[in-house]
Short mmCIF file of C-alpha atoms in Angstrom, two decimals:
data_model
loop_
_atom_site.label_atom_id
_atom_site.label_comp_id
_atom_site.label_asym_id
_atom_site.label_seq_id
_atom_site.Cartn_x
_atom_site.Cartn_y
_atom_site.Cartn_z
CA MET A 18 151.64 134.72 135.96
CA CYS A 19 150.14 135.68 139.33
CA ASP A 20 152.79 138.38 139.77
CA ARG A 21 151.79 139.87 136.41
CA ILE A 22 148.01 139.61 136.82
CA ARG A 23 147.39 141.01 140.32
CA ASN A 24 143.73 141.97 139.89
CA ALA A 25 141.55 139.14 141.19
CA GLY A 26 138.69 139.91 138.84
CA MET A 27 140.92 139.50 135.80
CA HIS A 28 141.81 135.93 136.81
CA ASP A 29 138.21 134.93 136.13
CA ARG A 30 138.56 136.11 132.51
CA MET A 31 141.69 134.16 131.66
CA MET A 32 141.31 131.87 128.66
CA SER A 33 143.24 130.42 125.74
CA ALA A 34 144.12 132.42 122.65
CA GLU A 35 141.72 130.23 120.66
CA GLN A 36 138.85 130.98 123.02
CA ALA A 37 139.62 134.70 122.88
CA ALA A 38 139.89 134.68 119.08
CA ALA A 39 136.42 133.15 118.92
CA LEU A 40 135.07 136.43 120.35
CA ILE A 41 136.09 138.24 117.16
CA LYS A 42 133.23 138.13 114.68
CA PRO A 43 133.14 138.64 110.90
CA GLY A 44 132.98 142.27 109.84
CA MET A 45 134.25 143.66 113.13
CA THR A 46 136.58 146.63 113.37
CA VAL A 47 139.41 145.43 115.59
CA ALA A 48 142.10 147.72 117.02
CA MET A 49 145.36 146.02 117.98
CA SER A 50 148.42 147.20 119.85
CA GLY A 51 151.82 147.37 118.23
CA PHE A 52 154.21 149.93 116.84
CA THR A 53 157.17 149.09 114.58
CA GLY A 54 157.38 145.46 115.60
CA ALA A 55 157.05 145.98 119.36
CA GLY A 56 154.21 145.49 121.83
CA TYR A 57 151.83 143.75 119.42
CA PRO A 58 149.61 140.83 120.54
CA LYS A 59 151.40 137.55 119.84
CA ALA A 60 148.83 134.79 120.36
CA VAL A 61 145.32 135.98 119.56
CA PRO A 62 146.05 137.12 115.97
CA GLN A 63 147.61 133.74 115.14
CA ALA A 64 144.66 131.88 116.62
CA LEU A 65 142.34 134.17 114.69
CA ALA A 66 144.23 133.52 111.44
CA ALA A 67 143.93 129.77 111.97
CA ARG A 68 140.20 130.16 112.56
CA MET A 69 139.87 132.27 109.40
CA GLU A 70 141.69 129.63 107.35
CA ALA A 71 139.43 126.89 108.70
CA ALA A 72 136.33 128.98 107.97
CA ALA A 73 137.50 129.63 104.41
CA ALA A 74 138.15 125.93 103.87
CA ALA A 75 134.59 125.24 105.06
CA GLY A 76 133.21 127.75 102.59
CA SER A 77 132.46 130.49 105.12
CA PRO A 78 135.32 133.00 104.86
CA PHE A 79 135.26 136.11 106.98
CA ARG A 80 137.33 139.26 107.22
CA ILE A 81 137.80 142.13 109.65
CA LYS A 82 139.08 145.70 109.61
CA VAL A 83 142.38 146.11 111.48
CA LEU A 84 143.74 149.28 113.09
CA THR A 85 147.11 149.45 114.87
CA GLY A 86 149.69 152.00 115.99
CA ALA A 87 152.06 151.29 113.11
CA SER A 88 153.67 148.16 111.65
CA THR A 89 153.49 144.94 113.66
CA ALA A 90 155.01 141.56 112.73
CA PRO A 91 154.41 138.33 110.78
CA GLU A 92 152.46 136.91 113.75
CA LEU A 93 149.84 139.63 113.24
CA ASP A 94 149.94 141.39 109.88
CA GLY A 95 151.51 138.46 108.04
CA ALA A 96 149.25 135.81 109.54
CA LEU A 97 146.01 137.71 108.90
CA ALA A 98 147.08 138.71 105.38
CA LYS A 99 147.96 135.13 104.42
CA ALA A 100 144.61 133.99 105.79
CA ASN A 101 142.90 136.62 103.62
CA GLY A 102 141.34 137.86 106.84
CA MET A 103 141.68 141.62 106.44
CA GLU A 104 139.45 143.85 104.37
CA LEU A 105 140.98 147.10 105.64
CA ARG A 106 144.26 148.03 107.32
CA LEU A 107 145.59 151.31 108.74
CA PRO A 108 147.71 153.39 109.40
CA TYR A 109 151.17 151.90 108.57
CA GLN A 110 152.53 148.48 107.65
CA SER A 111 155.75 146.79 106.58
CA ASP A 112 154.88 143.11 106.21
CA PRO A 113 155.68 141.56 102.78
CA ALA A 114 152.55 139.38 102.68
CA LEU A 115 150.32 142.28 103.64
CA ARG A 116 152.03 144.58 101.14
CA GLU A 117 151.44 142.05 98.37
CA ARG A 118 147.73 141.83 99.19
CA ILE A 119 147.43 145.61 99.31
CA ASN A 120 149.15 146.07 95.96
CA SER A 121 147.03 143.35 94.35
CA GLY A 122 143.91 145.22 95.45
CA GLU A 123 142.70 142.52 97.86
CA ILE A 124 143.02 144.70 100.98
CA ASP A 125 142.11 148.36 101.28
CA TYR A 126 144.84 150.36 102.99
CA ILE A 127 144.61 153.82 104.54
CA ASP A 128 148.07 155.35 104.77
CA MET A 129 147.94 158.36 107.05
CA HIS A 130 149.90 160.60 109.40
CA LEU A 131 150.34 158.78 112.69
CA SER A 132 149.43 161.87 114.69
CA HIS A 133 145.97 161.85 113.09
CA VAL A 134 144.85 158.35 114.05
CA ALA A 135 143.65 159.02 117.60
CA GLN A 136 141.65 162.11 116.71
CA HIS A 137 140.11 160.44 113.66
CA THR A 138 139.10 157.51 115.86
CA TRP A 139 137.50 159.78 118.46
CA SER A 140 135.69 161.60 115.67
CA GLY A 141 134.22 158.34 114.37
CA TYR A 142 135.81 158.46 110.92
CA PHE A 143 136.58 154.72 111.09
CA GLY A 144 133.21 153.80 112.55
CA LYS A 145 132.72 151.98 115.82
CA ILE A 146 135.70 150.11 117.32
CA ASP A 147 134.14 146.77 118.19
CA LEU A 148 137.07 145.20 119.96
CA ALA A 149 140.66 145.95 120.98
CA VAL A 150 143.45 143.41 121.45
CA VAL A 151 146.22 145.01 123.51
CA GLU A 152 149.46 143.56 124.86
CA VAL A 153 150.48 144.68 128.35
CA ALA A 154 153.33 143.77 130.68
CA GLY A 155 151.07 143.42 133.72
CA ILE A 156 147.78 144.23 135.47
CA LEU A 157 147.89 145.91 138.88
CA GLU A 158 145.65 145.13 141.85
CA ASP A 159 143.43 148.12 141.07
CA GLY A 160 143.10 147.18 137.37
CA ARG A 161 145.57 149.65 135.94
CA LEU A 162 147.70 148.26 133.12
CA VAL A 163 151.50 148.27 132.86
CA PRO A 164 152.17 149.17 129.21
CA SER A 165 154.37 146.95 127.10
CA SER A 166 157.34 147.76 124.83
CA SER A 167 155.22 150.13 122.77
CA VAL A 168 152.36 152.47 123.59
CA GLY A 169 151.18 153.62 120.17
CA ASN A 170 147.41 154.15 120.10
CA ASN A 171 146.67 151.83 123.03
CA LYS A 172 145.14 154.56 125.21
CA THR A 173 142.67 155.36 122.42
CA TRP A 174 141.90 151.71 121.69
CA LEU A 175 141.16 150.99 125.36
CA GLU A 176 138.91 154.05 125.62
CA GLN A 177 137.04 153.63 122.35
CA ALA A 178 136.57 149.87 121.96
CA ASP A 179 133.35 148.22 123.08
CA GLN A 180 135.24 145.14 124.26
CA VAL A 181 138.89 144.48 125.16
CA ILE A 182 141.12 141.41 125.05
CA LEU A 183 144.33 141.77 127.06
CA GLU A 184 147.45 139.75 126.27
CA VAL A 185 149.75 139.74 129.31
CA ASN A 186 153.24 138.96 128.03
CA ALA A 187 155.70 137.62 130.62
CA PHE A 188 158.59 138.01 128.17
CA GLN A 189 158.33 141.77 128.48
CA PRO A 190 160.51 142.78 131.45
CA ALA A 191 158.71 143.70 134.64
CA GLY A 192 161.14 146.59 134.85
CA LEU A 193 159.17 148.38 132.14
CA GLU A 194 156.88 149.57 134.92
CA GLY A 195 157.53 153.25 135.48
CA MET A 196 159.06 153.92 132.05
CA HIS A 197 155.84 155.21 130.48
CA ASP A 198 154.19 158.63 130.49
CA ILE A 199 150.52 158.35 129.52
CA TYR A 200 148.86 161.73 129.13
CA TYR A 201 145.09 161.86 129.67
CA GLY A 202 144.63 165.56 128.94
CA THR A 203 143.87 165.47 125.21
CA ALA A 204 140.44 166.41 123.88
CA LEU A 205 138.66 167.21 120.65
CA PRO A 206 138.20 170.80 119.49
CA PRO A 207 136.91 173.13 120.80
CA GLU A 208 137.81 171.69 124.22
CA ARG A 209 141.47 171.19 123.38
CA LYS A 210 144.00 172.77 125.76
CA PRO A 211 147.76 173.37 125.33
CA ILE A 212 149.83 170.29 126.13
CA PRO A 213 152.13 171.22 129.06
CA LEU A 214 155.38 169.74 127.73
CA THR A 215 158.38 171.99 127.08
CA ALA A 216 161.32 169.52 127.18
CA PRO A 217 161.70 165.88 126.08
CA ASP A 218 162.44 164.66 129.62
CA GLU A 219 159.32 166.15 131.25
CA ARG A 220 156.57 163.93 132.59
CA ILE A 221 153.06 165.19 132.02
CA GLY A 222 151.02 162.04 132.62
CA GLU A 223 151.16 158.78 134.56
CA ALA A 224 152.93 155.46 134.21
CA TYR A 225 149.85 153.31 133.56
CA LEU A 226 146.99 152.76 131.12
CA HIS A 227 143.37 152.66 132.28
CA VAL A 228 140.62 150.35 131.11
CA ASP A 229 137.02 149.93 132.20
CA PRO A 230 137.04 146.43 133.79
CA ALA A 231 133.56 145.79 132.41
CA LYS A 232 134.98 145.95 128.87
CA VAL A 233 137.58 143.23 129.40
CA VAL A 234 136.16 140.01 127.97
CA ALA A 235 139.37 137.95 127.92
CA VAL A 236 142.84 137.81 129.40
CA VAL A 237 145.40 135.71 127.53
CA THR A 238 148.89 134.96 128.82
CA THR A 239 151.92 134.77 126.53
CA ASP A 240 155.69 134.54 126.84
CA ALA A 241 157.01 135.61 123.45
CA PRO A 242 159.52 138.17 122.20
CA ASP A 243 158.82 141.10 119.92
CA ARG A 244 159.96 140.92 116.33
CA ASN A 245 163.71 141.29 116.78
CA SER A 246 165.04 142.08 113.33
CA PRO A 247 168.84 142.18 113.30
CA PHE A 248 170.39 145.37 111.98
CA THR A 249 173.10 144.96 109.37
CA ALA A 250 176.22 147.05 109.67
CA PRO A 251 175.91 150.42 107.88
CA ASP A 252 177.14 150.19 104.30
CA GLU A 253 179.39 152.69 102.58
CA ALA A 254 176.48 154.78 101.30
CA SER A 255 174.92 155.02 104.78
CA ARG A 256 178.24 156.05 106.32
CA SER A 257 178.75 158.71 103.63
CA ILE A 258 175.27 160.11 104.28
CA ALA A 259 176.09 160.25 108.00
CA VAL A 260 179.35 162.13 107.31
CA HIS A 261 177.54 164.70 105.14
CA LEU A 262 174.93 165.20 107.84
CA LEU A 263 177.48 165.61 110.63
CA ASP A 264 179.35 168.17 108.50
CA PHE A 265 176.07 170.03 108.13
CA PHE A 266 175.48 170.04 111.90
CA GLY A 267 178.99 171.36 112.41
CA HIS A 268 178.33 174.14 109.92
CA GLU A 269 175.09 175.08 111.69
CA ILE A 270 176.92 175.22 115.02
CA LYS A 271 179.59 177.52 113.58
CA ARG A 272 176.86 179.78 112.19
CA GLY A 273 175.22 179.93 115.63
CA ARG A 274 171.99 178.31 114.44
CA LEU A 275 172.54 175.19 116.58
CA GLY A 276 174.26 174.73 119.92
CA ARG A 277 176.63 171.90 120.77
CA ASN A 278 173.65 170.07 122.28
CA LEU A 279 171.87 170.44 118.92
CA LEU A 280 168.08 170.18 119.29
CA PRO A 281 165.96 167.11 120.11
CA LEU A 282 166.59 164.40 117.52
CA GLN A 283 164.00 162.43 115.60
CA SER A 284 165.24 159.57 113.50
CA GLY A 285 163.54 156.98 111.35
CA VAL A 286 164.39 153.29 111.60
CA GLY A 287 167.06 151.52 109.56
CA ASN A 288 170.69 151.38 108.57
CA ILE A 289 171.01 155.03 107.58
CA ALA A 290 169.49 156.15 110.87
CA ASN A 291 171.85 153.91 112.83
CA ALA A 292 174.82 155.20 110.83
CA VAL A 293 173.86 158.79 111.69
CA LEU A 294 173.52 157.91 115.38
CA ALA A 295 176.93 156.22 115.35
CA ALA A 296 178.45 159.28 113.70
CA LEU A 297 177.08 161.49 116.47
CA SER A 298 179.01 159.40 118.96
CA GLU A 299 182.19 159.62 116.91
CA GLY A 300 181.70 163.38 116.49
CA GLY A 301 182.24 164.11 120.18
CA TYR A 302 178.67 165.15 120.99
CA GLU A 303 177.27 164.65 124.48
CA GLY A 304 174.20 165.61 126.48
CA LEU A 305 171.85 165.33 123.48
CA THR A 306 168.14 164.53 123.68
CA ALA A 307 165.72 162.70 121.38
CA TYR A 308 162.04 163.32 120.79
CA THR A 309 161.17 160.58 118.37
CA GLU A 310 158.93 157.59 117.69
CA VAL A 311 161.25 154.60 118.06
CA ILE A 312 164.20 153.65 120.26
CA GLN A 313 166.55 151.42 118.28
CA ASP A 314 169.93 149.89 119.01
CA GLY A 315 171.83 153.02 118.00
CA MET A 316 170.00 155.12 120.58
CA LEU A 317 170.70 152.61 123.34
CA ASP A 318 174.38 152.90 122.44
CA LEU A 319 174.22 156.70 122.68
CA ILE A 320 172.41 156.60 126.02
CA ARG A 321 174.91 154.12 127.44
CA THR A 322 177.87 156.30 126.43
CA GLY A 323 176.34 159.60 127.54
CA VAL A 324 176.03 161.08 124.05
CA LEU A 325 172.27 160.99 124.56
CA LYS A 326 171.11 161.92 128.04
CA MET A 327 167.44 161.18 127.45
CA ALA A 328 165.09 159.79 124.77
CA SER A 329 161.33 160.20 124.46
CA ALA A 330 159.50 157.83 122.09
CA THR A 331 156.42 155.65 121.74
CA SER A 332 158.10 152.30 121.04
CA PHE A 333 161.24 150.20 120.91
CA SER A 334 162.59 148.52 117.78
CA LEU A 335 165.56 146.47 118.94
CA SER A 336 167.60 143.58 117.65
CA ALA A 337 167.95 140.47 119.83
CA ALA A 338 171.24 141.85 121.13
CA GLY A 339 169.56 145.20 121.82
CA VAL A 340 166.76 143.50 123.77
CA GLN A 341 169.30 141.66 125.92
CA GLU A 342 171.25 144.87 126.57
CA PHE A 343 168.03 146.63 127.54
CA LYS A 344 166.92 143.82 129.86
CA ASP A 345 170.31 143.52 131.51
CA ASN A 346 170.45 147.26 132.28
CA ILE A 347 166.79 148.17 132.52
CA ASP A 348 167.16 150.12 135.77
CA PHE A 349 169.71 152.37 134.06
CA TYR A 350 167.52 152.93 131.00
CA ARG A 351 164.30 153.46 132.96
CA THR A 352 165.55 156.85 134.17
CA ARG A 353 166.61 157.90 130.67
CA ILE A 354 163.75 156.69 128.42
CA LEU A 355 160.09 157.71 128.37
CA LEU A 356 157.47 155.95 126.25
CA ARG A 357 154.41 158.04 125.40
CA THR A 358 151.25 157.61 123.35
CA GLN A 359 151.83 158.29 119.67
CA GLU A 360 149.39 161.18 119.73
CA ILE A 361 151.97 162.85 122.02
CA SER A 362 155.20 161.51 120.48
CA ASN A 363 154.01 162.72 117.06
CA HIS A 364 152.03 165.78 118.11
CA PRO A 365 152.64 168.77 115.79
CA GLU A 366 152.34 171.28 118.65
CA LEU A 367 155.11 169.57 120.61
CA ILE A 368 157.39 168.92 117.63
CA ARG A 369 157.20 172.61 116.69
CA ARG A 370 157.71 173.81 120.27
CA LEU A 371 160.74 171.61 120.88
CA GLY A 372 162.35 172.45 117.52
CA VAL A 373 162.95 168.81 116.62
CA LEU A 374 165.63 167.90 114.04
CA ALA A 375 163.65 165.56 111.78
CA MET A 376 165.71 162.93 109.93
CA ASN A 377 163.74 160.53 107.73
CA GLY A 378 164.27 158.24 104.78
CA MET A 379 162.74 158.63 101.34
CA ILE A 380 162.21 156.60 98.20
CA GLU A 381 162.79 159.51 95.85
CA ALA A 382 162.92 163.29 95.63
CA ASP A 383 162.46 165.39 92.54
CA ILE A 384 164.61 168.26 91.40
CA TYR A 385 162.44 170.80 93.21
CA GLY A 386 162.44 169.01 96.57
CA ASN A 387 159.12 167.17 96.57
CA VAL A 388 159.57 163.83 98.36
CA ASN A 389 157.98 160.43 97.86
CA SER A 390 158.28 158.22 100.94
CA THR A 391 155.75 155.54 100.13
CA HIS A 392 155.30 154.44 96.51
CA ILE A 393 157.27 152.72 93.76
CA ALA A 394 156.38 154.07 90.31
CA GLY A 395 153.44 155.96 91.74
CA SER A 396 151.11 153.04 92.46
CA LYS A 397 152.85 150.27 94.45
CA VAL A 398 152.98 151.13 98.13
CA MET A 399 155.99 150.07 100.14
CA ASN A 400 155.25 150.72 103.82
CA GLY A 401 153.60 154.08 104.44
CA ILE A 402 154.24 157.66 105.45
CA GLY A 403 154.47 156.78 109.14
CA GLY A 404 155.45 159.75 111.27
CA SER A 405 157.71 161.40 108.72
CA GLY A 406 155.06 163.94 107.75
CA ASP A 407 154.35 164.87 111.37
CA PHE A 408 158.02 165.68 111.91
CA ALA A 409 158.92 167.11 108.49
CA ARG A 410 156.09 169.66 108.52
CA ASN A 411 156.69 170.75 112.11
CA GLY A 412 160.38 170.18 112.88
CA SER A 413 162.85 173.05 112.92
CA ILE A 414 164.91 171.32 110.22
CA SER A 415 163.42 168.61 107.99
CA ILE A 416 166.00 166.24 106.50
CA PHE A 417 165.37 163.45 103.98
CA MET A 418 168.01 160.82 103.32
CA SER A 419 168.52 158.04 100.78
CA PRO A 420 171.21 156.36 98.70
CA SER A 421 171.23 158.01 95.28
CA THR A 422 170.34 154.75 93.49
CA ALA A 423 168.55 151.47 94.20
CA LYS A 424 167.90 148.18 92.39
CA ASN A 425 171.55 147.86 91.32
CA GLY A 426 171.40 151.28 89.72
CA GLY A 427 168.07 150.72 88.02
CA LEU A 428 166.34 153.34 90.15
CA SER A 429 167.50 156.89 90.76
CA SER A 430 166.35 158.46 94.02
CA ILE A 431 166.58 161.89 92.32
CA VAL A 432 164.06 162.17 89.48
CA PRO A 433 162.53 164.95 87.35
CA MET A 434 159.16 164.62 89.10
CA VAL A 435 158.23 162.31 91.95
CA SER A 436 155.62 159.72 91.06
CA HIS A 437 153.80 160.26 94.36
CA VAL A 438 154.02 163.25 96.72
CA ASP A 439 154.13 162.67 100.47
CA HIS A 440 156.11 165.79 101.44
CA THR A 441 155.91 168.87 99.29
CA GLU A 442 158.86 171.10 98.47
CA HIS A 443 157.53 173.49 101.15
CA ASP A 444 158.36 170.97 103.90
CA THR A 445 161.72 169.78 102.58
CA MET A 446 164.78 171.66 103.81
CA ILE A 447 167.68 169.23 103.43
CA ILE A 448 168.21 166.34 101.00
CA VAL A 449 171.16 163.99 101.56
CA THR A 450 172.51 161.11 99.51
CA GLU A 451 175.95 159.51 99.62
CA GLN A 452 176.86 161.96 96.83
CA GLY A 453 176.32 165.04 98.98
CA LEU A 454 173.94 167.32 100.83
CA ALA A 455 171.65 169.99 99.37
CA ASP A 456 170.53 172.75 101.76
CA LEU A 457 167.36 174.06 100.14
CA ARG A 458 166.49 176.71 102.72
CA GLY A 459 166.05 180.17 101.30
CA LEU A 460 166.26 179.01 97.68
CA ALA A 461 163.78 179.54 94.84
CA PRO A 462 162.71 176.50 92.79
CA LYS A 463 165.27 176.81 89.99
CA GLN A 464 168.07 177.30 92.51
CA ARG A 465 166.91 174.22 94.38
CA ALA A 466 166.82 172.17 91.19
CA GLN A 467 170.38 172.91 90.19
CA LEU A 468 171.68 172.29 93.70
CA ILE A 469 169.91 168.93 94.01
CA ILE A 470 171.23 167.80 90.62
CA ASP A 471 174.78 168.91 91.44
CA ARG A 472 174.95 167.66 95.02
CA CYS A 473 172.65 164.64 95.36
CA ALA A 474 172.23 162.85 92.02
CA HIS A 475 174.35 159.82 91.16
CA PRO A 476 176.85 160.41 88.30
CA LEU A 477 174.98 157.72 86.37
CA TYR A 478 171.87 159.92 86.26
CA ARG A 479 173.23 163.44 86.68
CA PRO A 480 173.66 164.12 82.93
CA MET A 481 170.10 162.92 82.26
CA LEU A 482 168.73 165.19 84.97
CA GLN A 483 170.75 168.14 83.73
CA ASP A 484 169.55 167.56 80.18
CA TYR A 485 165.93 167.39 81.34
CA TYR A 486 166.28 170.54 83.41
CA ASP A 487 168.07 172.50 80.67
CA ARG A 488 165.40 171.62 78.12
CA ALA A 489 162.66 172.45 80.62
CA ARG A 490 164.26 175.87 81.11
CA ARG A 491 163.94 176.43 77.36
CA GLU A 492 160.64 174.75 76.55
CA SER A 493 158.42 174.64 79.65
CA TYR A 494 154.98 176.25 79.64
CA GLY A 495 156.06 178.26 82.70
CA GLN A 496 159.39 179.17 84.22
CA HIS A 497 158.69 179.18 87.95
CA SER A 498 159.17 175.41 88.26
CA PRO A 499 160.03 174.36 84.68
CA HIS A 500 158.81 170.92 83.67
CA LEU A 501 158.32 168.95 80.48
CA LEU A 502 155.00 167.35 81.34
CA ALA A 503 155.19 164.74 78.59
CA GLU A 504 158.52 163.53 80.00
CA ALA A 505 158.25 164.25 83.73
CA LEU A 506 157.22 160.70 84.66
CA SER A 507 158.84 158.93 81.72
CA TRP A 508 161.65 157.68 83.96
CA HIS A 509 159.16 155.69 86.04
CA ASP A 510 157.39 154.42 82.94
CA ARG A 511 160.72 153.22 81.56
CA PHE A 512 161.50 151.47 84.85
CA VAL A 513 158.18 149.59 84.80
CA GLU A 514 158.76 148.53 81.17
CA THR A 515 162.48 147.71 81.23
CA GLY A 516 163.62 147.46 84.85
CA THR A 517 165.79 150.58 84.75
CA MET A 518 165.24 154.32 84.66
CA HIS A 519 168.35 154.76 82.55
CA THR A 520 168.52 154.74 78.77
CA PHE A 521 171.29 152.21 78.16
CA PRO A 522 171.24 151.45 74.44
CA THR A 523 173.52 148.46 74.90
CA ILE A 524 171.65 146.76 77.73
CA ASN A 525 169.04 144.33 76.46
CA GLN A 526 166.62 143.56 79.24
CA PRO A 527 163.21 141.92 78.89
CA SER A 528 160.17 143.64 80.32
CA ARG A 529 159.72 142.92 84.03
CA SER A 530 157.80 144.20 86.98
CA PRO A 531 159.54 146.57 89.41
CA ASP A 532 159.58 143.81 92.02
CA SER A 533 161.18 141.10 89.88
CA GLY A 534 164.79 142.02 90.56
CA LEU A 535 167.43 143.46 88.25
CA PRO A 536 170.70 142.21 86.87
CA GLU A 537 173.89 143.86 88.04
CA LEU A 538 174.73 146.86 85.88
CA PRO A 539 178.33 147.29 84.75
CA GLY A 540 180.52 148.68 87.51
CA SER A 541 181.70 151.58 85.38
CA LEU A 542 178.11 152.71 84.95
CA LEU A 543 177.56 152.68 88.70
CA GLY A 544 180.59 154.81 89.40
CA THR A 545 182.27 152.02 91.33
#
């Protein structure tokens, strides 16, 4: 590891993961690197979890507060959750074990806009940051740090933490050096200045992170990959959503509202996002740019083929095959990818200035365009809002996408009223399901409602939605956004009680929780 740890002083602080984990004390607030399964510490969290389990077995359990950039991986979130070692977690997560603990009330969870985390930390809203555990790809002779496969909030953690543990990961390619753009010009109001970025490919910072050497209490070496979740091939619903979206882009180009180069793309992670990216390639586009949070396999494909000339993000989220492609051609990608801090990748000022096309997933939308991205039946959190709010509120076009049903038809993604609001109707411009696309721009609430029912709802639920809306038009207390308040959330209540939002008189299902799984509904009822 001598070629990765070039600073002589840091050699004196090298120790095992177990020794470093022993520096973390009960009740501490610990900030860790990581963003969407990339660049998180691999060894120290697992050693800490083992220590927590041993302490609990000895009758002396302890817990800590954990802050990250976004989701991490089973080696961090999963291990600490299973050890019952977290009392608080923020700002985004996706681990099943952690989710279960949050929904059982054992762990407090703060779900928040990713662009807010750095400023809230500087302002002291989370209290003192006792210690940071940050993965890096290397340490230079002068002590500067080569960032890893994600940047996230690492700049803030290194600045704000009293003490720092560095994990130097030899698995991360040395060729990452030079791919980052770390901006040190942010400040709190009233000292804040405009951020001098006007195009996704501009550099406004430097390629390295800084840390006060006096803060570094441990250096741990690792050689372990990021969480490399394989992406399944897009299903029929995802491909249909992509086709609807590409038709929409074509329409906007014909109207003169978009050019052939579109505008900078932001895309969430997952099969629908990858299907949309693939469709862009098939649609003959070239010379596009991305200003987003995460580089996934689909974006590597677009960069390699010239559809995408440049991508700005804060992290990677690649399959094993994507990691190998990236490593094999890292010199090519280094001139076409920039990784920034998430306070820059998600900054409202920059998203608005660049006119980003924001494409994000949703759990459900209601007939007026309010969107729920985070909760099942209003109270069980799935993952979190992530960066979708940053981009939806500030992008030039905000698009939300989802299959029209889930749970084998038991859930409709179009409902009378969402059970939890993450994005209000004021921020929602386009809703897309495999059934169709609803362009809500310039429409009043009742116009939006009818369009969403007609274009986006599954045939299984469309008559129920139309019936609700028609009766609301006749009976509602007010007629601006007509609702039947006694019924507005009855679909979710029915799902919790029976396992389906639908009113099938012939289906006899015992009561079950929303997470217990559902039987297959008859094919004719699913429109198959």
